[in-house]
Amino acid sequence: MEAIVYEEFGGPGVLHLERLDPPRPGPGQVRVAVRAAGVNPLDHKIRNGWMEGAFPTPLPATPGAEFAGVVLEAGEGVSEFAPGDEVLGWSATGSYATEALAEAASLARKPAGLSWEEAAALPVATDTASRVLDELALAEGETLLLHGAGGGVGSVAVQLAVARGATVIGTASPANHDYLRVLGAVPVAYGDGLVERVRELVPEGVDAVFDASGRGALPASIELRGGTTDRIVTIADGDAAELGVAFSSGGGPSADRLGANARLAETGELRVEIAQVFPLADAASAHALSEGGHVRGKLVLLP
């Protein structure tokens, strides 16, 4: 099999393609032929060595958390999947590869109407967005301020929040404002003057804040919440603890929730935006683009 590997922490240039022996599934695992792998901002943060405190990474390592593919082999005790089944979910060995292992409990069946690229873009973004909205207890009639609304997680969170009956104010660069309007959000530019721009829309402030960008918007968010850190959650700002803001690092992935969101994507009720597709061997270019921080939707690798 082929896989992207890095032996040291550093910039995108540490990523390279290698030939490796295929992994063998243990009890409760399946071996999957990867058809597409999603790229997430967390991938380059781990590759840089910035996340060692939360995600210790033995080297050499293969990046990637999510994929879609075809089951090749089922390990002992696996009865829900068999060779030939099309699945999507989370990898246990790194998804930037032609083959990967996954816990059977972390997989959902891929709906026939979803492309491989769309399916691979779903697990991390939809699970994270759903989980954080639950943590915020976002309800019908409330107003959510969502930072990084045009990104992979943000664009899914916009749609799921709107489906709950909430009003979403989404921060993004002006180039993404029309896109956010299509998704159902009210766009605002981030940066200096954010508090004033949001208060023009909602003078009374906002009910909850979801920070998916990690670009220094938490102080303004606290001000817009009336000085409290209650009902503010970030998935990206390393300074959250210093400000007393909750950092959502996640729990175990939910295959049931993934399956439900995949069915919504198949019917068009949940839009999956694919920003760009790269061949597996060009993973370094995908990381460089992701690290720039202005990607609309998801980046995907094709083995």
Short mmCIF file of C-alpha atoms in Angstrom, two decimals:
data_model
loop_
_atom_site.label_atom_id
_atom_site.label_comp_id
_atom_site.label_asym_id
_atom_site.label_seq_id
_atom_site.Cartn_x
_atom_site.Cartn_y
_atom_site.Cartn_z
CA MET A 1 0.00 0.00 0.00
CA GLU A 2 0.96 3.66 -0.32
CA ALA A 3 0.70 6.19 2.49
CA ILE A 4 1.73 9.73 3.33
CA VAL A 5 4.28 9.64 6.15
CA TYR A 6 6.28 12.11 8.21
CA GLU A 7 9.22 11.23 10.48
CA GLU A 8 9.59 14.64 12.16
CA PHE A 9 7.36 17.56 13.08
CA GLY A 10 7.49 20.56 10.78
CA GLY A 11 5.98 22.29 7.76
CA PRO A 12 4.17 20.67 4.84
CA GLY A 13 7.51 19.63 3.35
CA VAL A 14 7.92 16.85 5.93
CA LEU A 15 5.09 14.91 4.24
CA HIS A 16 6.13 12.31 1.66
CA LEU A 17 4.69 9.23 -0.04
CA GLU A 18 5.98 5.81 1.02
CA ARG A 19 5.20 2.16 0.28
CA LEU A 20 4.27 0.23 3.43
CA ASP A 21 3.00 -3.23 4.31
CA PRO A 22 -0.81 -3.25 4.55
CA PRO A 23 -2.16 -3.27 8.12
CA ARG A 24 -4.02 -6.29 9.42
CA PRO A 25 -7.28 -5.77 11.33
CA GLY A 26 -7.44 -6.74 14.98
CA PRO A 27 -10.59 -7.73 16.87
CA GLY A 28 -13.42 -5.30 16.18
CA GLN A 29 -11.57 -3.68 13.26
CA VAL A 30 -11.90 -3.64 9.49
CA ARG A 31 -9.34 -3.00 6.76
CA VAL A 32 -10.60 -0.56 4.16
CA ALA A 33 -9.48 0.47 0.68
CA VAL A 34 -9.55 4.26 0.96
CA ARG A 35 -11.33 5.97 -1.94
CA ALA A 36 -11.11 9.51 -0.50
CA ALA A 37 -9.67 11.11 2.65
CA GLY A 38 -10.70 14.40 4.25
CA VAL A 39 -8.16 17.07 5.23
CA ASN A 40 -8.81 19.03 8.44
CA PRO A 41 -7.01 21.95 10.15
CA LEU A 42 -6.19 19.65 13.06
CA ASP A 43 -4.05 17.58 10.67
CA HIS A 44 -1.50 20.35 10.08
CA LYS A 45 -1.52 21.33 13.77
CA ILE A 46 -0.59 17.76 14.72
CA ARG A 47 2.00 17.62 11.91
CA ASN A 48 3.63 20.80 13.24
CA GLY A 49 3.86 19.27 16.72
CA TRP A 50 1.56 21.91 18.20
CA MET A 51 -0.92 19.40 19.64
CA GLU A 52 1.41 17.01 21.47
CA GLY A 53 -0.21 17.86 24.80
CA ALA A 54 -3.64 16.75 23.60
CA PHE A 55 -2.76 14.30 20.82
CA PRO A 56 0.64 12.64 21.42
CA THR A 57 1.87 11.39 18.05
CA PRO A 58 4.45 8.59 17.81
CA LEU A 59 6.68 9.06 14.76
CA PRO A 60 6.75 8.07 11.96
CA ALA A 61 3.06 8.89 11.49
CA THR A 62 0.41 8.96 8.76
CA PRO A 63 -1.98 11.93 9.00
CA GLY A 64 -5.72 11.97 8.58
CA ALA A 65 -8.76 11.14 10.68
CA GLU A 66 -11.59 10.64 8.18
CA PHE A 67 -12.17 8.68 5.00
CA ALA A 68 -14.64 6.88 2.77
CA GLY A 69 -13.86 3.54 1.17
CA VAL A 70 -14.61 -0.13 0.59
CA VAL A 71 -14.21 -2.84 3.23
CA LEU A 72 -11.48 -5.33 2.27
CA GLU A 73 -11.32 -7.49 5.39
CA ALA A 74 -13.20 -7.80 8.66
CA GLY A 75 -11.44 -8.67 11.91
CA GLU A 76 -12.54 -11.06 14.61
CA GLY A 77 -15.94 -10.30 16.07
CA VAL A 78 -17.07 -7.95 13.28
CA SER A 79 -20.48 -8.93 11.96
CA GLU A 80 -21.95 -5.61 10.79
CA PHE A 81 -19.58 -5.14 7.84
CA ALA A 82 -18.25 -7.49 5.17
CA PRO A 83 -15.82 -7.18 2.23
CA GLY A 84 -17.35 -5.03 -0.50
CA ASP A 85 -19.37 -2.78 1.82
CA GLU A 86 -19.02 0.94 1.16
CA VAL A 87 -18.40 2.90 4.37
CA LEU A 88 -17.34 6.25 5.79
CA GLY A 89 -15.93 7.15 9.16
CA TRP A 90 -12.78 7.54 11.24
CA SER A 91 -9.43 5.86 10.68
CA ALA A 92 -7.38 4.22 13.43
CA THR A 93 -4.14 4.28 11.42
CA GLY A 94 -4.27 7.54 9.41
CA SER A 95 -6.48 8.07 6.38
CA TYR A 96 -3.88 9.56 3.99
CA ALA A 97 -3.26 6.12 2.51
CA THR A 98 -4.57 3.63 -0.01
CA GLU A 99 -5.56 1.33 2.88
CA ALA A 100 -6.46 2.02 6.49
CA LEU A 101 -7.79 0.30 9.58
CA ALA A 102 -10.91 1.46 11.38
CA GLU A 103 -12.88 0.35 14.40
CA ALA A 104 -16.11 -1.13 13.08
CA ALA A 105 -18.00 0.89 15.70
CA SER A 106 -16.70 4.14 14.14
CA LEU A 107 -18.09 3.45 10.65
CA ALA A 108 -21.39 4.14 8.91
CA ARG A 109 -22.62 2.81 5.60
CA LYS A 110 -22.12 5.19 2.68
CA PRO A 111 -25.40 6.15 0.99
CA ALA A 112 -25.32 5.24 -2.68
CA GLY A 113 -26.14 8.79 -3.75
CA LEU A 114 -23.06 10.31 -2.10
CA SER A 115 -19.79 10.66 -4.03
CA TRP A 116 -16.59 9.41 -2.40
CA GLU A 117 -15.41 12.99 -2.01
CA GLU A 118 -18.62 14.09 -0.30
CA ALA A 119 -18.62 11.07 1.99
CA ALA A 120 -15.01 11.60 3.09
CA ALA A 121 -15.76 15.25 3.91
CA LEU A 122 -18.53 14.38 6.38
CA PRO A 123 -17.24 12.59 9.51
CA VAL A 124 -15.18 15.25 11.30
CA ALA A 125 -17.19 18.31 10.22
CA THR A 126 -20.66 16.92 10.89
CA ASP A 127 -19.77 15.21 14.16
CA THR A 128 -17.96 18.29 15.49
CA ALA A 129 -20.73 20.68 14.44
CA SER A 130 -23.49 18.50 15.90
CA ARG A 131 -21.61 17.95 19.16
CA VAL A 132 -20.84 21.63 19.76
CA LEU A 133 -24.40 22.74 19.00
CA ASP A 134 -25.55 20.18 21.58
CA GLU A 135 -23.00 21.48 24.10
CA LEU A 136 -24.33 25.00 23.53
CA ALA A 137 -27.90 23.71 23.93
CA LEU A 138 -28.86 25.84 20.93
CA ALA A 139 -32.62 26.08 20.63
CA GLU A 140 -35.25 27.42 18.26
CA GLY A 141 -35.51 31.21 18.24
CA GLU A 142 -32.01 31.82 19.59
CA THR A 143 -29.16 33.68 17.89
CA LEU A 144 -25.80 31.97 17.34
CA LEU A 145 -22.59 33.81 16.52
CA LEU A 146 -20.44 31.42 14.48
CA HIS A 147 -16.79 32.24 13.75
CA GLY A 148 -15.25 30.61 10.69
CA ALA A 149 -18.66 29.99 9.19
CA GLY A 150 -17.33 29.34 5.69
CA GLY A 151 -14.99 26.48 6.67
CA GLY A 152 -15.65 22.77 6.69
CA VAL A 153 -17.04 22.62 10.24
CA GLY A 154 -18.54 26.10 10.11
CA SER A 155 -20.57 25.61 6.96
CA VAL A 156 -22.10 22.41 8.35
CA ALA A 157 -22.80 24.11 11.69
CA VAL A 158 -24.63 26.94 9.90
CA GLN A 159 -27.00 24.47 8.26
CA LEU A 160 -27.60 22.37 11.36
CA ALA A 161 -28.21 25.48 13.49
CA VAL A 162 -30.66 26.92 10.95
CA ALA A 163 -32.44 23.55 10.88
CA ARG A 164 -32.89 23.91 14.66
CA GLY A 165 -34.68 27.21 14.08
CA ALA A 166 -31.83 29.45 15.18
CA THR A 167 -30.64 32.68 13.58
CA VAL A 168 -26.96 32.37 12.62
CA ILE A 169 -24.58 35.31 12.33
CA GLY A 170 -21.49 33.99 10.59
CA THR A 171 -18.09 35.67 10.48
CA ALA A 172 -16.11 35.16 7.29
CA SER A 173 -14.11 37.03 4.69
CA PRO A 174 -16.26 39.12 2.30
CA ALA A 175 -15.56 36.62 -0.51
CA ASN A 176 -17.59 34.02 1.41
CA HIS A 177 -20.56 36.21 2.31
CA ASP A 178 -22.77 35.22 -0.61
CA TYR A 179 -22.02 31.56 0.11
CA LEU A 180 -23.10 32.00 3.74
CA ARG A 181 -26.34 33.65 2.66
CA VAL A 182 -27.11 30.59 0.53
CA LEU A 183 -26.55 28.38 3.58
CA GLY A 184 -28.93 30.54 5.62
CA ALA A 185 -26.54 32.66 7.70
CA VAL A 186 -26.30 36.43 8.09
CA PRO A 187 -22.66 37.17 7.19
CA VAL A 188 -20.40 39.71 8.88
CA ALA A 189 -16.72 40.47 8.34
CA TYR A 190 -14.34 39.42 11.09
CA GLY A 191 -11.60 41.64 12.51
CA ASP A 192 -11.60 45.10 14.09
CA GLY A 193 -15.09 46.47 14.70
CA LEU A 194 -16.72 43.05 14.96
CA VAL A 195 -18.61 43.89 18.14
CA GLU A 196 -20.16 46.98 16.56
CA ARG A 197 -21.10 45.13 13.36
CA VAL A 198 -22.82 42.35 15.27
CA ARG A 199 -24.65 44.78 17.56
CA GLU A 200 -26.08 46.54 14.53
CA LEU A 201 -27.77 43.24 13.73
CA VAL A 202 -28.66 42.16 17.29
CA PRO A 203 -28.43 45.10 19.72
CA GLU A 204 -29.26 42.83 22.65
CA GLY A 205 -26.30 40.53 21.96
CA VAL A 206 -26.19 36.85 21.07
CA ASP A 207 -27.39 33.73 22.90
CA ALA A 208 -24.42 31.49 22.09
CA VAL A 209 -21.05 31.54 20.34
CA PHE A 210 -19.35 28.75 18.37
CA ASP A 211 -15.73 29.57 17.48
CA ALA A 212 -14.57 27.31 14.64
CA SER A 213 -11.75 29.57 13.47
CA GLY A 214 -9.44 30.19 16.44
CA ARG A 215 -8.44 33.60 15.11
CA GLY A 216 -8.67 35.72 18.24
CA ALA A 217 -12.42 36.37 18.27
CA LEU A 218 -13.07 35.20 21.83
CA PRO A 219 -12.69 38.59 23.60
CA ALA A 220 -15.27 40.12 21.24
CA SER A 221 -17.47 37.08 21.75
CA ILE A 222 -17.40 37.51 25.53
CA GLU A 223 -18.36 41.16 25.13
CA LEU A 224 -21.28 40.19 22.89
CA ARG A 225 -22.40 37.71 25.54
CA GLY A 226 -22.61 40.52 28.07
CA GLY A 227 -19.25 39.79 29.66
CA THR A 228 -19.93 36.14 30.47
CA THR A 229 -18.14 33.09 29.06
CA ASP A 230 -21.28 31.00 29.49
CA ARG A 231 -22.44 29.31 26.26
CA ILE A 232 -19.23 30.07 24.34
CA VAL A 233 -17.37 27.08 22.92
CA THR A 234 -14.24 27.01 20.76
CA ILE A 235 -12.69 24.13 18.84
CA ALA A 236 -9.67 26.09 17.66
CA ASP A 237 -8.41 28.80 20.04
CA GLY A 238 -5.49 27.70 22.21
CA ASP A 239 -5.98 30.73 24.50
CA ALA A 240 -9.46 29.60 25.54
CA ALA A 241 -8.47 28.46 29.04
CA GLU A 242 -6.84 31.81 29.85
CA LEU A 243 -10.13 33.52 29.01
CA GLY A 244 -12.28 30.99 30.85
CA VAL A 245 -13.89 29.73 27.62
CA ALA A 246 -14.78 26.07 27.13
CA PHE A 247 -12.62 24.20 24.61
CA SER A 248 -14.45 21.32 22.96
CA SER A 249 -11.92 18.65 22.08
CA GLY A 250 -14.64 16.14 21.41
CA GLY A 251 -15.72 12.78 22.71
CA GLY A 252 -15.94 9.50 20.91
CA PRO A 253 -17.22 9.75 17.33
CA SER A 254 -20.83 8.70 16.83
CA ALA A 255 -21.45 6.32 13.94
CA ASP A 256 -25.21 6.72 14.37
CA ARG A 257 -24.96 10.50 14.12
CA LEU A 258 -22.66 10.17 11.09
CA GLY A 259 -25.10 7.85 9.36
CA ALA A 260 -27.97 10.27 9.94
CA ASN A 261 -25.96 13.22 8.61
CA ALA A 262 -24.83 11.18 5.60
CA ARG A 263 -28.45 10.51 4.72
CA LEU A 264 -29.21 14.23 4.99
CA ALA A 265 -26.30 14.94 2.63
CA GLU A 266 -27.54 12.35 0.14
CA THR A 267 -30.98 13.97 -0.03
CA GLY A 268 -29.52 17.47 -0.35
CA GLU A 269 -30.78 18.62 3.05
CA LEU A 270 -27.17 19.05 4.17
CA ARG A 271 -24.85 20.70 1.68
CA VAL A 272 -21.28 19.40 1.45
CA GLU A 273 -18.93 21.97 -0.07
CA ILE A 274 -15.75 20.49 -1.58
CA ALA A 275 -13.23 23.30 -1.92
CA GLN A 276 -10.54 21.36 -3.78
CA VAL A 277 -9.46 17.80 -4.50
CA PHE A 278 -5.80 16.71 -4.53
CA PRO A 279 -4.09 13.44 -5.43
CA LEU A 280 -2.75 11.61 -2.38
CA ALA A 281 0.85 12.28 -3.40
CA ASP A 282 0.18 16.03 -3.25
CA ALA A 283 -0.88 16.05 0.41
CA ALA A 284 1.75 18.70 1.18
CA SER A 285 -0.02 21.17 -1.14
CA ALA A 286 -3.35 20.42 0.54
CA HIS A 287 -1.78 21.10 3.95
CA ALA A 288 -0.23 24.36 2.78
CA LEU A 289 -3.63 25.53 1.53
CA SER A 290 -5.37 24.41 4.74
CA GLU A 291 -2.80 26.16 6.88
CA GLY A 292 -3.55 29.43 5.09
CA GLY A 293 -6.91 29.44 6.84
CA HIS A 294 -9.20 30.71 4.07
CA VAL A 295 -10.63 27.47 2.67
CA ARG A 296 -14.34 27.42 1.86
CA GLY A 297 -15.61 23.94 2.64
CA LYS A 298 -13.42 20.84 2.70
CA LEU A 299 -10.19 19.68 1.08
CA VAL A 300 -10.09 16.04 -0.02
CA LEU A 301 -7.29 13.66 -1.05
CA LEU A 302 -7.83 10.90 -3.63
CA PRO A 303 -5.50 7.86 -3.44
#
